[in-house]
Amino acid sequence: MTAGADDTVRLWAAQRRDDVFAAQVDELFRRCERRIGKYLVQMVGDRGLAEDLLQDVFHDAFRTREQLRHVRNADAWLFGIARNRALNALRKGRRLQAALTRLARRSEPSEPDHELVALRDLLERHVAPEDRSLLILRYLHGFDALELGEMTGRSAEAVRQRLARARAKLIAATTEED
Amino acid sequence: MVAVSHDEERIRELLAPFDRVETVTLRRTRWRRTWLTLAVALGVALLVGGGVAFATRIGPFSGISAADHSQRAQDVLDPAVVAELRADEAPGGDQVGTRDIQSARLVGSLPSGRHVYVVTTSKARLCVVVARLAESCGNPLTQTEPLTFTVVDSDGPGGEPAVAYGVARDGVKSVSFIVGGRHETVPVRSNMFAYQPPAFVTSDSFSSVMVTLANGAIQSVR
């Protein structure tokens, strides 16, 4: 029963082995933090909420870091976690629409970027959050269909089809509004 | 194919305003700044205070407020515990060094009631001693290694249950980990935490240890 000093040294050594993945997540976050942060702002539109989500992504990544053993593209893995967090937040946001709208207004810059506000409005009205996420990850963050497939658990072909439908929907919406 | 390319080009143009959004970063940046400020403030206080306080705060008990006081009656180790510690010391000395029995400070107790002490050594290591149960020694706590985490395995059915415990630096509010597939969070009180799992577990059952700081920041533990 007694765990002497030697036992403890062995225990700590075991934790250090586990830290191979912790160090990997650390390095990954250092590399991707700003991109992930930007993606979250693009998705949820509220900087305070995006900051909270970024913390959650960091926590999730550490908690599930052993998955890195089987991951081919670590950046895509991390963006996948961020995507799930953003979509969950948006789902909750629908339930708390009024509160979130107030929050979003409060954190808008004093001189809003009208083009940005119009784009967000257009996307929110015409493109589902999942599709919005795919469009942003594909066209602003450069992930290809294969990587998006890994993030979403779909085949690359299914992602391509979904992207095509999302593109068509967004283009149709802009034409309609013009 | 041409149509797709044209569509893609159009989508990129449409989404272009999103490229202007400013990113957010982890709160750890602010946390580091806060700690830097605190470190500077502490440095000034130490220079002013000096003496014994200085020696204690920069030693193995640095950052452990619960141990930062002169020895009280309840801090004194039982002779049987002292004998155990002496018996564990390597005859020719080891990387831990000789335990400084006078440095012992009581920081709390386990769910079983066993007392938990911190003890320094001649090689400036920090040891966490649980009377008649376990001793774990390592480097003093730092911002990157802000806690000790020891698991004593269960004795099996009918025996003493497993327990996880440790000492954390000031500012650590809680400790989170995964045990047996469940995510658990344990509060830190007076620089100490303890957790008794509901079912039979071994030290291998614990993983993903993280701490939550008083300012809400989350930090993985090395």
mmCIF file of C-alpha atoms in Angstrom:
data_model
loop_
_atom_site.group_PDB
_atom_site.id
_atom_site.type_symbol
_atom_site.label_atom_id
_atom_site.label_comp_id
_atom_site.label_asym_id
_atom_site.label_seq_id
_atom_site.Cartn_x
_atom_site.Cartn_y
_atom_site.Cartn_z
ATOM 1 C CA MET A 1 0.000 0.000 0.000
ATOM 2 C CA THR A 2 2.743 2.436 0.849
ATOM 3 C CA ALA A 3 3.915 4.365 -2.170
ATOM 4 C CA GLY A 4 7.479 5.316 -1.341
ATOM 5 C CA ALA A 5 9.608 7.926 -3.067
ATOM 6 C CA ASP A 6 10.691 5.472 -5.753
ATOM 7 C CA ASP A 7 7.089 4.602 -6.602
ATOM 8 C CA THR A 8 6.312 8.264 -6.956
ATOM 9 C CA VAL A 9 9.293 8.846 -9.212
ATOM 10 C CA ARG A 10 7.971 6.082 -11.430
ATOM 11 C CA LEU A 11 4.511 7.631 -11.445
ATOM 12 C CA TRP A 12 5.850 11.016 -12.450
ATOM 13 C CA ALA A 13 7.958 9.433 -15.158
ATOM 14 C CA ALA A 14 4.794 7.862 -16.565
ATOM 15 C CA GLN A 15 3.141 11.261 -16.656
ATOM 16 C CA ARG A 16 6.106 12.699 -18.522
ATOM 17 C CA ARG A 17 5.708 10.049 -21.228
ATOM 18 C CA ASP A 18 2.110 11.169 -21.599
ATOM 19 C CA ASP A 19 3.445 14.681 -22.068
ATOM 20 C CA VAL A 20 4.725 13.802 -25.528
ATOM 21 C CA PHE A 21 1.154 14.537 -26.591
ATOM 22 C CA ALA A 22 0.834 17.485 -24.220
ATOM 23 C CA ALA A 23 3.914 19.031 -25.798
ATOM 24 C CA GLN A 24 2.443 18.307 -29.239
ATOM 25 C CA VAL A 25 -0.811 20.056 -28.320
ATOM 26 C CA ASP A 26 1.166 22.953 -26.898
ATOM 27 C CA GLU A 27 3.166 23.309 -30.088
ATOM 28 C CA LEU A 28 0.046 22.873 -32.201
ATOM 29 C CA PHE A 29 -1.755 25.569 -30.275
ATOM 30 C CA ARG A 30 1.147 27.968 -30.546
ATOM 31 C CA ARG A 31 1.083 27.443 -34.309
ATOM 32 C CA CYS A 32 -2.698 27.538 -34.825
ATOM 33 C CA GLU A 33 -3.982 29.694 -31.959
ATOM 34 C CA ARG A 34 -4.477 32.873 -33.989
ATOM 35 C CA ARG A 35 -6.062 31.028 -36.919
ATOM 36 C CA ILE A 36 -8.395 29.129 -34.608
ATOM 37 C CA GLY A 37 -9.231 32.348 -32.770
ATOM 38 C CA LYS A 38 -10.071 34.032 -36.057
ATOM 39 C CA TYR A 39 -12.179 31.111 -37.206
ATOM 40 C CA LEU A 40 -14.169 31.216 -33.959
ATOM 41 C CA VAL A 41 -14.827 34.951 -34.329
ATOM 42 C CA GLN A 42 -15.884 34.330 -37.936
ATOM 43 C CA MET A 43 -18.262 31.619 -36.816
ATOM 44 C CA VAL A 44 -19.887 33.136 -33.735
ATOM 45 C CA GLY A 45 -19.391 36.844 -34.361
ATOM 46 C CA ASP A 46 -18.860 37.708 -30.713
ATOM 47 C CA ARG A 47 -15.316 38.193 -29.495
ATOM 48 C CA GLY A 48 -16.047 37.435 -25.843
ATOM 49 C CA LEU A 49 -17.771 34.198 -26.750
ATOM 50 C CA ALA A 50 -14.986 33.314 -29.209
ATOM 51 C CA GLU A 51 -12.426 33.842 -26.460
ATOM 52 C CA ASP A 52 -14.355 31.505 -24.154
ATOM 53 C CA LEU A 53 -14.625 28.934 -26.926
ATOM 54 C CA LEU A 54 -10.895 29.160 -27.611
ATOM 55 C CA GLN A 55 -10.249 28.257 -23.970
ATOM 56 C CA ASP A 56 -12.642 25.333 -24.345
ATOM 57 C CA VAL A 57 -10.880 24.174 -27.516
ATOM 58 C CA PHE A 58 -7.564 24.263 -25.682
ATOM 59 C CA HIS A 59 -9.061 22.272 -22.819
ATOM 60 C CA ASP A 60 -10.696 19.759 -25.181
ATOM 61 C CA ALA A 61 -7.479 19.331 -27.121
ATOM 62 C CA PHE A 62 -5.542 18.576 -23.970
ATOM 63 C CA ARG A 63 -8.201 16.272 -22.649
ATOM 64 C CA THR A 64 -8.267 14.229 -25.850
ATOM 65 C CA ARG A 65 -4.607 14.648 -26.767
ATOM 66 C CA GLU A 66 -3.977 10.933 -27.048
ATOM 67 C CA GLN A 67 -6.062 10.990 -30.231
ATOM 68 C CA LEU A 68 -3.036 12.639 -31.845
ATOM 69 C CA ARG A 69 -1.525 9.164 -31.966
ATOM 70 C CA HIS A 70 -3.940 8.337 -34.804
ATOM 71 C CA VAL A 71 -4.332 11.750 -36.428
ATOM 72 C CA ARG A 72 -2.884 12.390 -39.879
ATOM 73 C CA ASN A 73 -3.358 16.145 -39.970
ATOM 74 C CA ALA A 74 -3.027 17.738 -36.537
ATOM 75 C CA ASP A 75 -4.166 21.183 -37.749
ATOM 76 C CA ALA A 76 -7.368 19.668 -39.126
ATOM 77 C CA TRP A 77 -7.889 17.787 -35.857
ATOM 78 C CA LEU A 78 -7.638 21.001 -33.850
ATOM 79 C CA PHE A 79 -9.903 22.886 -36.251
ATOM 80 C CA GLY A 80 -12.354 19.994 -35.959
ATOM 81 C CA ILE A 81 -12.504 20.548 -32.199
ATOM 82 C CA ALA A 82 -12.987 24.271 -32.758
ATOM 83 C CA ARG A 83 -15.724 23.581 -35.282
ATOM 84 C CA ASN A 84 -17.618 21.389 -32.815
ATOM 85 C CA ARG A 85 -17.318 24.015 -30.114
ATOM 86 C CA ALA A 86 -18.520 26.763 -32.455
ATOM 87 C CA LEU A 87 -21.484 24.734 -33.716
ATOM 88 C CA ASN A 88 -22.492 23.810 -30.168
ATOM 89 C CA ALA A 89 -22.325 27.444 -29.168
ATOM 90 C CA LEU A 90 -24.461 28.419 -32.134
ATOM 91 C CA ARG A 91 -27.023 25.738 -31.260
ATOM 92 C CA LYS A 92 -27.194 27.015 -27.707
ATOM 93 C CA GLY A 93 -27.257 30.530 -29.116
ATOM 94 C CA ARG A 94 -30.469 29.813 -30.964
ATOM 95 C CA ARG A 95 -32.062 28.995 -27.638
ATOM 96 C CA LEU A 96 -30.710 32.148 -26.067
ATOM 97 C CA GLN A 97 -31.068 34.334 -29.112
ATOM 98 C CA ALA A 98 -32.060 37.501 -27.335
ATOM 99 C CA ALA A 99 -29.314 37.322 -24.758
ATOM 100 C CA LEU A 100 -26.674 36.599 -27.350
ATOM 101 C CA THR A 101 -27.873 39.402 -29.564
ATOM 102 C CA ARG A 102 -27.432 41.769 -26.652
ATOM 103 C CA LEU A 103 -23.968 40.374 -26.033
ATOM 104 C CA ALA A 104 -23.027 40.676 -29.689
ATOM 105 C CA ARG A 105 -24.211 44.263 -29.777
ATOM 106 C CA ARG A 106 -22.255 45.075 -26.673
ATOM 107 C CA SER A 107 -19.031 43.746 -28.148
ATOM 108 C CA GLU A 108 -19.427 45.337 -31.585
ATOM 109 C CA PRO A 109 -16.780 47.932 -32.314
ATOM 110 C CA SER A 110 -17.913 51.530 -32.019
ATOM 111 C CA GLU A 111 -17.760 51.934 -35.790
ATOM 112 C CA PRO A 112 -19.082 48.633 -37.157
ATOM 113 C CA ASP A 113 -17.737 47.214 -40.371
ATOM 114 C CA HIS A 114 -20.969 47.384 -42.382
ATOM 115 C CA GLU A 115 -19.757 44.913 -44.988
ATOM 116 C CA LEU A 116 -18.965 42.441 -42.253
ATOM 117 C CA VAL A 117 -22.316 42.927 -40.561
ATOM 118 C CA ALA A 118 -24.104 42.452 -43.894
ATOM 119 C CA LEU A 119 -22.143 39.279 -44.649
ATOM 120 C CA ARG A 120 -22.857 37.816 -41.225
ATOM 121 C CA ASP A 121 -26.522 38.639 -41.606
ATOM 122 C CA LEU A 122 -26.644 37.048 -45.042
ATOM 123 C CA LEU A 123 -24.955 33.875 -43.837
ATOM 124 C CA GLU A 124 -27.146 33.596 -40.767
ATOM 125 C CA ARG A 125 -30.317 33.917 -42.804
ATOM 126 C CA HIS A 126 -29.417 31.653 -45.706
ATOM 127 C CA VAL A 127 -26.692 29.178 -44.756
ATOM 128 C CA ALA A 128 -26.951 26.587 -41.977
ATOM 129 C CA PRO A 129 -24.164 26.743 -39.340
ATOM 130 C CA GLU A 130 -22.615 23.428 -40.511
ATOM 131 C CA ASP A 131 -22.412 24.682 -44.093
ATOM 132 C CA ARG A 132 -21.187 28.078 -42.971
ATOM 133 C CA SER A 133 -18.410 26.334 -41.101
ATOM 134 C CA LEU A 134 -17.445 24.316 -44.183
ATOM 135 C CA LEU A 135 -17.365 27.425 -46.385
ATOM 136 C CA ILE A 136 -15.205 29.335 -43.915
ATOM 137 C CA LEU A 137 -12.809 26.450 -43.371
ATOM 138 C CA ARG A 138 -12.537 25.792 -47.109
ATOM 139 C CA TYR A 139 -12.305 29.308 -48.516
ATOM 140 C CA LEU A 140 -10.744 31.294 -45.673
ATOM 141 C CA HIS A 141 -8.594 28.695 -43.949
ATOM 142 C CA GLY A 142 -7.631 26.584 -46.956
ATOM 143 C CA PHE A 143 -8.659 23.106 -45.828
ATOM 144 C CA ASP A 144 -9.425 20.715 -48.682
ATOM 145 C CA ALA A 145 -12.310 18.271 -48.916
ATOM 146 C CA LEU A 146 -10.248 15.398 -47.514
ATOM 147 C CA GLU A 147 -9.268 17.386 -44.413
ATOM 148 C CA LEU A 148 -12.799 18.670 -43.962
ATOM 149 C CA GLY A 149 -13.965 15.083 -44.227
ATOM 150 C CA GLU A 150 -11.656 14.124 -41.361
ATOM 151 C CA MET A 151 -13.026 16.969 -39.275
ATOM 152 C CA THR A 152 -16.647 16.162 -39.912
ATOM 153 C CA GLY A 153 -16.590 12.388 -40.209
ATOM 154 C CA ARG A 154 -17.784 12.505 -43.822
ATOM 155 C CA SER A 155 -16.190 11.263 -47.026
ATOM 156 C CA ALA A 156 -14.340 13.805 -49.156
ATOM 157 C CA GLU A 157 -16.955 13.328 -51.870
ATOM 158 C CA ALA A 158 -19.805 14.051 -49.438
ATOM 159 C CA VAL A 159 -17.982 17.204 -48.322
ATOM 160 C CA ARG A 160 -17.557 18.329 -51.937
ATOM 161 C CA GLN A 161 -21.258 17.870 -52.565
ATOM 162 C CA ARG A 162 -22.196 19.727 -49.426
ATOM 163 C CA LEU A 163 -19.812 22.548 -50.294
ATOM 164 C CA ALA A 164 -21.320 22.776 -53.778
ATOM 165 C CA ARG A 165 -24.831 23.048 -52.317
ATOM 166 C CA ALA A 166 -23.686 25.657 -49.776
ATOM 167 C CA ARG A 167 -21.998 27.707 -52.506
ATOM 168 C CA ALA A 168 -25.087 27.559 -54.685
ATOM 169 C CA LYS A 169 -27.297 28.611 -51.766
ATOM 170 C CA LEU A 170 -25.102 31.570 -50.876
ATOM 171 C CA ILE A 171 -24.763 32.763 -54.460
ATOM 172 C CA ALA A 172 -28.509 32.447 -54.964
ATOM 173 C CA ALA A 173 -29.100 34.441 -51.780
ATOM 174 C CA THR A 174 -26.828 37.269 -52.900
ATOM 175 C CA THR A 175 -28.454 37.368 -56.341
ATOM 176 C CA GLU A 176 -31.881 37.424 -54.715
ATOM 177 C CA GLU A 177 -30.920 40.297 -52.413
ATOM 178 C CA ASP A 178 -29.263 42.305 -55.199
ATOM 179 C CA MET B 1 -15.470 22.665 -64.127
ATOM 180 C CA VAL B 2 -15.240 26.288 -65.215
ATOM 181 C CA ALA B 3 -18.554 26.990 -63.472
ATOM 182 C CA VAL B 4 -17.241 25.528 -60.218
ATOM 183 C CA SER B 5 -14.105 27.655 -60.371
ATOM 184 C CA HIS B 6 -16.184 30.724 -61.050
ATOM 185 C CA ASP B 7 -18.449 29.874 -58.084
ATOM 186 C CA GLU B 8 -15.469 29.345 -55.856
ATOM 187 C CA GLU B 9 -14.005 32.663 -56.867
ATOM 188 C CA ARG B 10 -17.336 34.349 -56.143
ATOM 189 C CA ILE B 11 -17.556 32.705 -52.698
ATOM 190 C CA ARG B 12 -14.044 33.853 -51.833
ATOM 191 C CA GLU B 13 -15.014 37.409 -52.779
ATOM 192 C CA LEU B 14 -18.196 37.193 -50.739
ATOM 193 C CA LEU B 15 -16.397 35.885 -47.654
ATOM 194 C CA ALA B 16 -13.493 38.327 -47.971
ATOM 195 C CA PRO B 17 -14.799 40.727 -45.251
ATOM 196 C CA PHE B 18 -14.395 37.869 -42.768
ATOM 197 C CA ASP B 19 -10.664 38.015 -43.355
ATOM 198 C CA ARG B 20 -10.647 41.392 -41.639
ATOM 199 C CA VAL B 21 -11.944 40.134 -38.286
ATOM 200 C CA GLU B 22 -9.447 40.379 -35.485
ATOM 201 C CA THR B 23 -8.508 37.128 -33.863
ATOM 202 C CA VAL B 24 -8.772 36.296 -30.171
ATOM 203 C CA THR B 25 -6.075 34.557 -28.169
ATOM 204 C CA LEU B 26 -5.954 32.415 -25.079
ATOM 205 C CA ARG B 27 -6.245 34.204 -21.778
ATOM 206 C CA ARG B 28 -2.937 32.669 -20.720
ATOM 207 C CA THR B 29 -1.196 35.753 -22.172
ATOM 208 C CA ARG B 30 -2.969 37.929 -19.644
ATOM 209 C CA TRP B 31 -2.308 35.326 -16.975
ATOM 210 C CA ARG B 32 1.413 35.412 -17.650
ATOM 211 C CA ARG B 33 1.412 39.161 -17.455
ATOM 212 C CA THR B 34 -0.428 38.987 -14.169
ATOM 213 C CA TRP B 35 2.094 36.548 -12.788
ATOM 214 C CA LEU B 36 4.952 38.681 -14.034
ATOM 215 C CA THR B 37 3.448 41.642 -12.225
ATOM 216 C CA LEU B 38 2.980 39.551 -9.111
ATOM 217 C CA ALA B 39 6.531 38.276 -9.364
ATOM 218 C CA VAL B 40 7.855 41.811 -9.539
ATOM 219 C CA ALA B 41 5.635 42.858 -6.641
ATOM 220 C CA LEU B 42 6.754 39.844 -4.637
ATOM 221 C CA GLY B 43 10.387 40.606 -5.426
ATOM 222 C CA VAL B 44 9.970 44.127 -4.081
ATOM 223 C CA ALA B 45 8.180 42.840 -0.982
ATOM 224 C CA LEU B 46 10.955 40.332 -0.372
ATOM 225 C CA LEU B 47 13.641 42.955 -0.683
ATOM 226 C CA VAL B 48 11.782 45.075 1.834
ATOM 227 C CA GLY B 49 10.894 42.169 4.141
ATOM 228 C CA GLY B 50 14.087 40.121 3.806
ATOM 229 C CA GLY B 51 15.176 37.722 6.577
ATOM 230 C CA VAL B 52 13.326 34.503 7.320
ATOM 231 C CA ALA B 53 10.399 35.371 5.069
ATOM 232 C CA PHE B 54 12.792 35.597 2.136
ATOM 233 C CA ALA B 55 14.322 32.190 2.867
ATOM 234 C CA THR B 56 10.902 30.537 3.119
ATOM 235 C CA ARG B 57 9.363 32.068 0.035
ATOM 236 C CA ILE B 58 12.140 31.203 -2.343
ATOM 237 C CA GLY B 59 12.647 27.678 -0.924
ATOM 238 C CA PRO B 60 10.751 24.470 -1.762
ATOM 239 C CA PHE B 61 7.628 25.935 -0.120
ATOM 240 C CA SER B 62 7.605 28.862 -2.506
ATOM 241 C CA GLY B 63 4.037 29.541 -3.622
ATOM 242 C CA ILE B 64 2.525 27.357 -0.902
ATOM 243 C CA SER B 65 0.948 29.852 1.491
ATOM 244 C CA ALA B 66 -0.460 27.111 3.703
ATOM 245 C CA ALA B 67 3.116 26.164 4.624
ATOM 246 C CA ASP B 68 4.448 29.680 4.913
ATOM 247 C CA HIS B 69 4.524 30.062 8.689
ATOM 248 C CA SER B 70 6.630 28.969 11.630
ATOM 249 C CA GLN B 71 6.156 25.405 12.875
ATOM 250 C CA ARG B 72 3.088 24.875 15.074
ATOM 251 C CA ALA B 73 2.276 21.928 17.338
ATOM 252 C CA GLN B 74 0.122 20.276 14.669
ATOM 253 C CA ASP B 75 2.964 20.502 12.127
ATOM 254 C CA VAL B 76 5.278 18.269 14.144
ATOM 255 C CA LEU B 77 5.627 14.810 12.597
ATOM 256 C CA ASP B 78 4.837 11.763 14.662
ATOM 257 C CA PRO B 79 8.062 9.891 15.666
ATOM 258 C CA ALA B 80 6.832 6.809 13.790
ATOM 259 C CA VAL B 81 6.492 8.874 10.591
ATOM 260 C CA VAL B 82 9.954 10.326 11.102
ATOM 261 C CA ALA B 83 11.288 6.799 11.477
ATOM 262 C CA GLU B 84 9.619 5.810 8.188
ATOM 263 C CA LEU B 85 11.125 8.798 6.407
ATOM 264 C CA ARG B 86 14.583 8.049 7.769
ATOM 265 C CA ALA B 87 14.219 4.416 6.755
ATOM 266 C CA ASP B 88 13.406 5.506 3.190
ATOM 267 C CA GLU B 89 16.478 7.708 2.893
ATOM 268 C CA ALA B 90 19.264 6.127 0.905
ATOM 269 C CA PRO B 91 22.340 5.490 3.124
ATOM 270 C CA GLY B 92 24.791 7.321 0.867
ATOM 271 C CA GLY B 93 22.298 10.034 -0.043
ATOM 272 C CA ASP B 94 20.134 10.205 -3.164
ATOM 273 C CA GLN B 95 18.687 12.808 -5.510
ATOM 274 C CA VAL B 96 16.064 13.765 -2.930
ATOM 275 C CA GLY B 97 18.432 14.429 -0.035
ATOM 276 C CA THR B 98 17.857 14.198 3.706
ATOM 277 C CA ARG B 99 14.380 15.156 4.891
ATOM 278 C CA ASP B 100 14.378 18.262 7.049
ATOM 279 C CA ILE B 101 12.005 17.082 9.762
ATOM 280 C CA GLN B 102 11.794 20.571 11.333
ATOM 281 C CA SER B 103 10.454 21.969 8.066
ATOM 282 C CA ALA B 104 7.302 19.813 8.173
ATOM 283 C CA ARG B 105 4.030 21.733 7.808
ATOM 284 C CA LEU B 106 0.558 20.243 7.963
ATOM 285 C CA VAL B 107 -1.452 21.270 4.878
ATOM 286 C CA GLY B 108 -4.571 19.122 5.222
ATOM 287 C CA SER B 109 -5.863 15.597 5.386
ATOM 288 C CA LEU B 110 -7.146 12.858 3.105
ATOM 289 C CA PRO B 111 -10.769 11.640 3.131
ATOM 290 C CA SER B 112 -9.514 8.778 5.327
ATOM 291 C CA GLY B 113 -8.378 11.316 7.933
ATOM 292 C CA ARG B 114 -4.661 10.765 7.351
ATOM 293 C CA HIS B 115 -2.698 13.981 7.700
ATOM 294 C CA VAL B 116 -0.806 15.447 4.743
ATOM 295 C CA TYR B 117 2.450 17.347 5.356
ATOM 296 C CA VAL B 118 4.947 19.110 3.175
ATOM 297 C CA VAL B 119 8.630 18.671 3.992
ATOM 298 C CA THR B 120 11.769 20.126 2.440
ATOM 299 C CA THR B 121 15.035 18.272 1.970
ATOM 300 C CA SER B 122 18.760 19.033 2.054
ATOM 301 C CA LYS B 123 18.672 19.118 -1.763
ATOM 302 C CA ALA B 124 15.815 21.648 -1.802
ATOM 303 C CA ARG B 125 13.223 19.108 -2.953
ATOM 304 C CA LEU B 126 9.591 19.254 -1.941
ATOM 305 C CA CYS B 127 8.165 16.122 -0.342
ATOM 306 C CA VAL B 128 4.496 15.476 0.315
ATOM 307 C CA VAL B 129 4.173 13.073 3.199
ATOM 308 C CA VAL B 130 1.022 11.255 4.207
ATOM 309 C CA ALA B 131 1.418 9.760 7.631
ATOM 310 C CA ARG B 132 1.965 5.993 7.361
ATOM 311 C CA LEU B 133 0.812 5.882 3.783
ATOM 312 C CA ALA B 134 3.086 7.494 1.242
ATOM 313 C CA GLU B 135 5.809 9.980 0.521
ATOM 314 C CA SER B 136 6.313 11.657 -2.841
ATOM 315 C CA CYS B 137 9.224 13.962 -3.568
ATOM 316 C CA GLY B 138 10.089 16.180 -6.508
ATOM 317 C CA ASN B 139 11.175 19.627 -7.541
ATOM 318 C CA PRO B 140 9.529 22.625 -5.874
ATOM 319 C CA LEU B 141 6.334 23.813 -7.525
ATOM 320 C CA THR B 142 6.598 26.302 -10.360
ATOM 321 C CA GLN B 143 4.128 28.071 -12.626
ATOM 322 C CA THR B 144 4.567 25.398 -15.278
ATOM 323 C CA GLU B 145 4.492 22.549 -12.747
ATOM 324 C CA PRO B 146 2.029 24.000 -10.255
ATOM 325 C CA LEU B 147 1.092 20.864 -8.365
ATOM 326 C CA THR B 148 2.130 17.442 -7.182
ATOM 327 C CA PHE B 149 -0.151 14.582 -8.126
ATOM 328 C CA THR B 150 0.150 11.295 -6.332
ATOM 329 C CA VAL B 151 -2.078 8.269 -6.622
ATOM 330 C CA VAL B 152 -1.956 5.528 -4.053
ATOM 331 C CA ASP B 153 -3.519 2.407 -5.464
ATOM 332 C CA SER B 154 -6.371 0.574 -3.821
ATOM 333 C CA ASP B 155 -5.595 -2.393 -1.603
ATOM 334 C CA GLY B 156 -8.353 -4.281 -3.363
ATOM 335 C CA PRO B 157 -11.789 -5.323 -2.085
ATOM 336 C CA GLY B 158 -12.050 -4.758 1.667
ATOM 337 C CA GLY B 159 -8.738 -2.904 1.819
ATOM 338 C CA GLU B 160 -7.971 0.784 1.905
ATOM 339 C CA PRO B 161 -9.450 2.489 -1.169
ATOM 340 C CA ALA B 162 -7.351 4.309 -3.771
ATOM 341 C CA VAL B 163 -6.765 7.998 -3.283
ATOM 342 C CA ALA B 164 -5.342 10.789 -5.428
ATOM 343 C CA TYR B 165 -3.979 13.868 -3.737
ATOM 344 C CA GLY B 166 -1.446 16.617 -4.063
ATOM 345 C CA VAL B 167 -0.263 20.050 -3.149
ATOM 346 C CA ALA B 168 -0.873 22.996 -5.465
ATOM 347 C CA ARG B 169 0.624 26.451 -5.744
ATOM 348 C CA ASP B 170 -1.251 29.539 -4.658
ATOM 349 C CA GLY B 171 -3.734 30.606 -7.308
ATOM 350 C CA VAL B 172 -4.728 27.074 -8.313
ATOM 351 C CA LYS B 173 -8.468 26.860 -7.734
ATOM 352 C CA SER B 174 -9.181 23.305 -8.804
ATOM 353 C CA VAL B 175 -7.635 20.234 -10.370
ATOM 354 C CA SER B 176 -9.330 18.309 -13.176
ATOM 355 C CA PHE B 177 -8.497 14.883 -14.527
ATOM 356 C CA ILE B 178 -10.010 11.915 -16.221
ATOM 357 C CA VAL B 179 -10.382 8.831 -14.089
ATOM 358 C CA GLY B 180 -11.951 5.635 -15.359
ATOM 359 C CA GLY B 181 -13.353 7.546 -18.347
ATOM 360 C CA ARG B 182 -14.999 10.223 -16.179
ATOM 361 C CA HIS B 183 -14.010 13.853 -16.032
ATOM 362 C CA GLU B 184 -13.623 14.958 -12.424
ATOM 363 C CA THR B 185 -12.843 18.331 -10.879
ATOM 364 C CA VAL B 186 -11.614 18.641 -7.309
ATOM 365 C CA PRO B 187 -11.317 21.950 -5.449
ATOM 366 C CA VAL B 188 -8.004 23.016 -3.960
ATOM 367 C CA ARG B 189 -8.240 24.170 -0.348
ATOM 368 C CA SER B 190 -5.259 25.533 1.559
ATOM 369 C CA ASN B 191 -2.977 24.440 -1.277
ATOM 370 C CA MET B 192 -4.171 20.825 -1.062
ATOM 371 C CA PHE B 193 -6.587 18.605 -2.921
ATOM 372 C CA ALA B 194 -7.681 15.019 -2.448
ATOM 373 C CA TYR B 195 -9.962 12.741 -4.375
ATOM 374 C CA GLN B 196 -11.292 9.332 -3.490
ATOM 375 C CA PRO B 197 -12.671 7.512 -6.529
ATOM 376 C CA PRO B 198 -16.001 5.764 -6.032
ATOM 377 C CA ALA B 199 -14.814 2.489 -7.551
ATOM 378 C CA PHE B 200 -11.667 0.395 -7.682
ATOM 379 C CA VAL B 201 -8.983 2.189 -9.699
ATOM 380 C CA THR B 202 -5.218 2.135 -10.055
ATOM 381 C CA SER B 203 -2.769 4.960 -10.724
ATOM 382 C CA ASP B 204 -2.994 4.117 -14.451
ATOM 383 C CA SER B 205 -6.671 5.071 -14.408
ATOM 384 C CA PHE B 206 -5.816 8.785 -14.040
ATOM 385 C CA SER B 207 -4.946 10.943 -17.027
ATOM 386 C CA SER B 208 -5.218 14.443 -18.519
ATOM 387 C CA VAL B 209 -4.484 16.375 -15.355
ATOM 388 C CA MET B 210 -5.252 20.080 -15.661
ATOM 389 C CA VAL B 211 -5.570 22.966 -13.251
ATOM 390 C CA THR B 212 -7.974 25.883 -13.222
ATOM 391 C CA LEU B 213 -6.510 29.061 -11.853
ATOM 392 C CA ALA B 214 -8.317 31.653 -9.792
ATOM 393 C CA ASN B 215 -8.622 33.893 -12.862
ATOM 394 C CA GLY B 216 -10.394 31.138 -14.793
ATOM 395 C CA ALA B 217 -7.448 30.179 -16.990
ATOM 396 C CA ILE B 218 -6.887 26.473 -17.572
ATOM 397 C CA GLN B 219 -3.440 24.959 -17.681
ATOM 398 C CA SER B 220 -2.269 21.472 -18.446
ATOM 399 C CA VAL B 221 0.109 19.918 -15.979
ATOM 400 C CA ARG B 222 3.522 18.709 -17.049
#
